[in-house]
mmCIF file of C-alpha atoms in Angstrom:
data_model
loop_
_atom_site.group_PDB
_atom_site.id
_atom_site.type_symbol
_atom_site.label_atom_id
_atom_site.label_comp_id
_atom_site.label_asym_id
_atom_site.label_seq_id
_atom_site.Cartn_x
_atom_site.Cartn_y
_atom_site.Cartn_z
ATOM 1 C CA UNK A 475 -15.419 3.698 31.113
ATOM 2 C CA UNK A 476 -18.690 1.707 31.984
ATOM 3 C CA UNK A 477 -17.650 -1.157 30.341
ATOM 4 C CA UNK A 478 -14.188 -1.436 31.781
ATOM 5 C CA UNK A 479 -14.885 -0.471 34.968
ATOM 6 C CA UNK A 480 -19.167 -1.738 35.990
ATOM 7 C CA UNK A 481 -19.406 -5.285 35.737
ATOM 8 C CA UNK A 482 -23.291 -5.048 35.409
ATOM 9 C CA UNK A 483 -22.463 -2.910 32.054
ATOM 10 C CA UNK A 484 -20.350 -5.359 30.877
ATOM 11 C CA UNK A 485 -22.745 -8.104 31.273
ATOM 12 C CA UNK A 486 -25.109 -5.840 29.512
ATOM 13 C CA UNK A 487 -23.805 -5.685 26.566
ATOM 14 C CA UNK A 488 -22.160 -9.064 26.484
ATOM 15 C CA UNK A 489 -25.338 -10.392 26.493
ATOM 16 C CA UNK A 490 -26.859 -7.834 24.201
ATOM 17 C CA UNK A 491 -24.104 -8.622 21.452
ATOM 18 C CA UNK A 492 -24.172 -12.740 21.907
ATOM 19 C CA UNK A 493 -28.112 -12.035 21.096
ATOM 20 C CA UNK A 494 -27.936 -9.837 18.510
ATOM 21 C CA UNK A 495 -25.367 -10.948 16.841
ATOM 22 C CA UNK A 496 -24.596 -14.832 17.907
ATOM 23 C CA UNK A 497 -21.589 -16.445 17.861
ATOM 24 C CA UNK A 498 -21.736 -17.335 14.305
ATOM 25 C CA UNK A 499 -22.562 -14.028 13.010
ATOM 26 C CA UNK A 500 -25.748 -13.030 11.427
ATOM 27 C CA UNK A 501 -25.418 -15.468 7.716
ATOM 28 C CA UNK A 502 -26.945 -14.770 4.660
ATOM 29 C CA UNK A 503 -29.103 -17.158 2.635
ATOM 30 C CA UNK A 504 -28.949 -16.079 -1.195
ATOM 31 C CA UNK A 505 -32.142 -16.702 -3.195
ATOM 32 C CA UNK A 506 -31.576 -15.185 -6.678
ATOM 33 C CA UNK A 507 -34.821 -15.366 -8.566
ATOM 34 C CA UNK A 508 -34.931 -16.651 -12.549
ATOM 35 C CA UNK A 509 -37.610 -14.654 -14.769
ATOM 36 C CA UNK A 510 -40.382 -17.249 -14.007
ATOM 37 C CA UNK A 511 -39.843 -16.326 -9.972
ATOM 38 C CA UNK A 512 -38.044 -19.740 -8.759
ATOM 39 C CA UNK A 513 -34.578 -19.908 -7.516
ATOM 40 C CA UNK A 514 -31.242 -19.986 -9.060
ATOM 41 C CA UNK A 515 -29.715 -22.564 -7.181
ATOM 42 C CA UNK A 516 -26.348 -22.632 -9.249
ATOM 43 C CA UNK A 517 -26.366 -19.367 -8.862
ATOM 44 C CA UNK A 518 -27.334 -19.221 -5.210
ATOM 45 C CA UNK A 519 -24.473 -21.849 -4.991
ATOM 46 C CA UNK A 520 -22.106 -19.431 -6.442
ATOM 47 C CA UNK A 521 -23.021 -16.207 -4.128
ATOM 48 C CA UNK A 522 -22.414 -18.133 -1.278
ATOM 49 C CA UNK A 523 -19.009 -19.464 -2.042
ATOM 50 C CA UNK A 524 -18.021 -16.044 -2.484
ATOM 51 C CA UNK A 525 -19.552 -14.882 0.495
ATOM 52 C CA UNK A 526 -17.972 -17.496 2.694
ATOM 53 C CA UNK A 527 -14.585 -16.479 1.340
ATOM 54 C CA UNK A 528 -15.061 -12.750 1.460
ATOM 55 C CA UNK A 529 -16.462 -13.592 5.083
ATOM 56 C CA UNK A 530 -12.772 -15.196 6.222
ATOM 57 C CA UNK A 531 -11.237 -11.245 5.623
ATOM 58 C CA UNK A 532 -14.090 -8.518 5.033
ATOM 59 C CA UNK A 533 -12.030 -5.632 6.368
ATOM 60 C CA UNK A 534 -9.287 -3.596 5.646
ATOM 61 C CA UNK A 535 -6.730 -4.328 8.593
ATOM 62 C CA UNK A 536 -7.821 -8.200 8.188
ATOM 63 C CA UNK A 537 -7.476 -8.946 11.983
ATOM 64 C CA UNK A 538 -11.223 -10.067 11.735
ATOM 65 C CA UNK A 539 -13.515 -12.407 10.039
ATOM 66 C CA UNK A 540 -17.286 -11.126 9.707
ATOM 67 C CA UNK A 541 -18.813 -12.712 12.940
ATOM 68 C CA UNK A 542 -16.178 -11.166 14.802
ATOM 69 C CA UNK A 543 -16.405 -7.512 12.546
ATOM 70 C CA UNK A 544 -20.123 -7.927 13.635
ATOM 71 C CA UNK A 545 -19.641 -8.473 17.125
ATOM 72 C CA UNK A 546 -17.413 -5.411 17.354
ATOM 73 C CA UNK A 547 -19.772 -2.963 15.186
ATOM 74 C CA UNK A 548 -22.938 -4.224 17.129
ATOM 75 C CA UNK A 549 -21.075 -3.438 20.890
ATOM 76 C CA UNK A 550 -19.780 -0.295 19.411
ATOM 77 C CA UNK A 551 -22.987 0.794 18.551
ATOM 78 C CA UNK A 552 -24.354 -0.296 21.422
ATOM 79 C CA UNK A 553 -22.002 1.269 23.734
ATOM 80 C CA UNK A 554 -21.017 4.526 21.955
ATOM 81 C CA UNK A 555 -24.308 4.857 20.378
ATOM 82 C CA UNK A 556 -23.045 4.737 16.843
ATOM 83 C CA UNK A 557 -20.760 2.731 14.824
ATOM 84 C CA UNK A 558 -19.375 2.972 11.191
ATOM 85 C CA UNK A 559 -18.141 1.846 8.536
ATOM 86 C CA UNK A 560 -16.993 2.701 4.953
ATOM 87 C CA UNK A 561 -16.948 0.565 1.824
ATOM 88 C CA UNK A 562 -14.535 0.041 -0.202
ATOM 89 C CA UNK A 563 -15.432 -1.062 -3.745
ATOM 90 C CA UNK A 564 -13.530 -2.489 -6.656
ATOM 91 C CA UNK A 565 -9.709 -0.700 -6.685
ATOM 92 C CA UNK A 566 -8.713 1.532 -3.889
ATOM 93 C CA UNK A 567 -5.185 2.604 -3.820
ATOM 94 C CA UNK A 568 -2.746 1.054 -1.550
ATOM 95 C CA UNK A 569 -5.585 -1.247 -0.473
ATOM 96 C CA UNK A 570 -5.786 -5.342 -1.259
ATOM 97 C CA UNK A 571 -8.850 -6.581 -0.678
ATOM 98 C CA UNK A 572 -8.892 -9.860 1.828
ATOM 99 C CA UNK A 573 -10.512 -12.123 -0.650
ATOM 100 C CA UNK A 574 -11.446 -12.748 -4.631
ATOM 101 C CA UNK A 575 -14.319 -10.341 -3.980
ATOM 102 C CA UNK A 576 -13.158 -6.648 -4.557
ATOM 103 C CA UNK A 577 -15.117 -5.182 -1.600
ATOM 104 C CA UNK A 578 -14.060 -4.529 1.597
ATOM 105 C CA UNK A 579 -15.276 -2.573 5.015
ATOM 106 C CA UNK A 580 -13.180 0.044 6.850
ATOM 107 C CA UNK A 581 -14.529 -0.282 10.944
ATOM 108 C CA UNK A 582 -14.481 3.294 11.902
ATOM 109 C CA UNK A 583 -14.558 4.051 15.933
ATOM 110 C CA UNK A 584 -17.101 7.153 16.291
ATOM 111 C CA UNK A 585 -14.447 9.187 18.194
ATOM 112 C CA UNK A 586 -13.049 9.462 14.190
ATOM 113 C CA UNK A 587 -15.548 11.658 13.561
ATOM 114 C CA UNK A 588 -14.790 14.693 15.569
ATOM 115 C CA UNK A 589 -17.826 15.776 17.761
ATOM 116 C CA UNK A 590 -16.438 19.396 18.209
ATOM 117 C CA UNK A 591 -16.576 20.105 14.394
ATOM 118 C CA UNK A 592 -18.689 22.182 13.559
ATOM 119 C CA UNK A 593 -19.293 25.015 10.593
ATOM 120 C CA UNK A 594 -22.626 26.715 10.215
ATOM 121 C CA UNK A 595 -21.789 28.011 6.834
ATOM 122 C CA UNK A 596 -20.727 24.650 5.576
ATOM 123 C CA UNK A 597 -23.623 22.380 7.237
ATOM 124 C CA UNK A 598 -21.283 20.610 9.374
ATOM 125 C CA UNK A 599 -22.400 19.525 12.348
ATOM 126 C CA UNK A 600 -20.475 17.415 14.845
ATOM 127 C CA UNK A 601 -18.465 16.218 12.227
ATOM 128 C CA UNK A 602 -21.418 15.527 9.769
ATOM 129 C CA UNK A 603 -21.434 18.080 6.692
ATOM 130 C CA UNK A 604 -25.112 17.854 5.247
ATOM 131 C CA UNK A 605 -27.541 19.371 2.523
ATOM 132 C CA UNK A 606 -29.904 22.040 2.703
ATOM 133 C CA UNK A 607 -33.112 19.200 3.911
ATOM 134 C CA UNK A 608 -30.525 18.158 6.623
ATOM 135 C CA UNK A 609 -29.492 14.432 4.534
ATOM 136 C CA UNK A 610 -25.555 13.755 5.105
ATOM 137 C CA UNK A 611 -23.250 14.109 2.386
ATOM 138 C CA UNK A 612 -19.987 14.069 3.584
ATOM 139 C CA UNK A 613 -18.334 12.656 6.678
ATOM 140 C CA UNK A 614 -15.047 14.366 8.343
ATOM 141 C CA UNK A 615 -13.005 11.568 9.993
ATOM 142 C CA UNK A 616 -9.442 11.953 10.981
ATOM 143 C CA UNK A 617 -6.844 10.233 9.356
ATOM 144 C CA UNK A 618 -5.164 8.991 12.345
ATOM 145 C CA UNK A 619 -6.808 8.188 15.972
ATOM 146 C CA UNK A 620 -6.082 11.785 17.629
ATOM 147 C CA UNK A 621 -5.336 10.008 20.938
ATOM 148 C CA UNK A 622 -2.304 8.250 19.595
ATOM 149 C CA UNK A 623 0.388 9.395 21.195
ATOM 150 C CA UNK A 624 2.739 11.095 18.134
ATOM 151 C CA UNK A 625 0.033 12.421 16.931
ATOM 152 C CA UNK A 626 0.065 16.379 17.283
ATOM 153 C CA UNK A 627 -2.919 17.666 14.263
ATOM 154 C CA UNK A 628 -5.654 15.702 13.949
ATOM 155 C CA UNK A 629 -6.283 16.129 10.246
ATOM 156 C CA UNK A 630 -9.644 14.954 8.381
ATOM 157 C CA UNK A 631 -10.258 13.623 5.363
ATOM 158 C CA UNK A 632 -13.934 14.262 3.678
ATOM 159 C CA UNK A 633 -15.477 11.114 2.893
ATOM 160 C CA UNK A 634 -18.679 10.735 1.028
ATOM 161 C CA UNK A 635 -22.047 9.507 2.363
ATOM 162 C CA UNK A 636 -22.378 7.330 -0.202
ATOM 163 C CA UNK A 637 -19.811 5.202 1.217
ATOM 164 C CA UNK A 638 -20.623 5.478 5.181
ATOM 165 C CA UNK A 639 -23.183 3.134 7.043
ATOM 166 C CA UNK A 640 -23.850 5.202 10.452
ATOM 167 C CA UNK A 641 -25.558 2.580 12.702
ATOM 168 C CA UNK A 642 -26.583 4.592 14.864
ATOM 169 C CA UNK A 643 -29.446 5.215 18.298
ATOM 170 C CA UNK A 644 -31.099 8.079 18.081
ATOM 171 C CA UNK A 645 -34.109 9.802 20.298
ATOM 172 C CA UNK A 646 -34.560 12.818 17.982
ATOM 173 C CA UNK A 647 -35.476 13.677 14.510
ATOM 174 C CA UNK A 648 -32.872 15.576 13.870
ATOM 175 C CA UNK A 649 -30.080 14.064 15.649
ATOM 176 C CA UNK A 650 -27.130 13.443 14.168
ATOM 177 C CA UNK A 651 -24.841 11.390 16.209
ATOM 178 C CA UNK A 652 -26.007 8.230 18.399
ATOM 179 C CA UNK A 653 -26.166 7.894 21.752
ATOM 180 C CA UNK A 654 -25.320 5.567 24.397
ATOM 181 C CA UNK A 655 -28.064 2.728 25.758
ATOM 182 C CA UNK A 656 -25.965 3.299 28.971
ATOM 183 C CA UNK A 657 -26.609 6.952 28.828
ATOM 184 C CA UNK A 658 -29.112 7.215 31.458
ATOM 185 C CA UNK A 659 -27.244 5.067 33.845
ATOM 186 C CA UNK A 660 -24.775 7.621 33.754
ATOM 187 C CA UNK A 661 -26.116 9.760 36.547
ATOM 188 C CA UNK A 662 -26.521 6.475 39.287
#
């Protein structure tokens, strides 16, 4: 609502994102190492051809290249507190991967991971299933958006913690989900 609505927020974390994240993205500069410690340059060469064409399509819905996947995890984060995303290795059914390199992110929204979810029995909290020393295992995140309009029950699918990154801001140990840097403007 801030950012739509509050100019100043919006400025915020315009700025914020051009200086995290640029407008080229945040590059890679590959710097394999042969056994007596120097550099592979062919092979340097080679990682870096396939980065720059997995870069052109690194998600699933391929609407964005990686600067602009960046941009949107980093205000995400920023603004919600959290961001995530899953990978997707090698084959994955009905998926084709956006480039010759068989790996691909899913951008996941944080209100896909339903806040109200919680089971004491099962360790899930907000959405979050964990072990017994409190480390994630398993993330519940809804198969479909539950705001969209024909949808009637959210369902979840489990996915592994393995293959979730949770950026995330957190001000407690044990906190699970992030919070906003626009959360204490909230009361002004």
């Amino acid at each position: 609502h801030m950012e739509q609505n509050y100019d100043l927020a919006l400025g915020v974390l315009n700025t914020l994102v051009a200086n995290v994240v640029g407008a080229n993205g945040i590059g890679i500069e590959p710097q394999p190492r042969n056994a007596d410690g120097s550099i592979n340059d062919d092979l340097a060469r080679q990682i870096l051809e396939l980065f720059k064409d997995w870069a052109t399509c690194p998600e699933v819905t391929r609407q964005h290249d990686w600067p602009s996947a960046q941009r949107l995890l980093v205000r995400t984060w920023l603004r919600d507190g959290e961001a995530l995303l899953q990978e997707l290795v090698g084959l994955v059914p009905f998926l084709e991967h956006g480039s010759a390199v068989p790996y691909s992110l899913e951008l996941i929204e944080p209100d896909m991971v339903p806040l109200d979810m919680d089971d004491s029995e099962r360790r899930i909290l907000q959405g979050i299933e964990a072990n017994a020393w409190g480390r994630p295992t398993v993330y519940h995140v809804y198969k479909r958006h539950p705001g969209d309009p024909d949808v009637f029950v959210a369902e979840t699918k489990r996915v592994p913690a393995s293959l979730i990154r949770h950026l995330r801001i957190v001000n407690r140990i044990n906190q699970r989900r992030g919070e906003s840097i626009l959360a204490s403007t909230f009361t002004r």
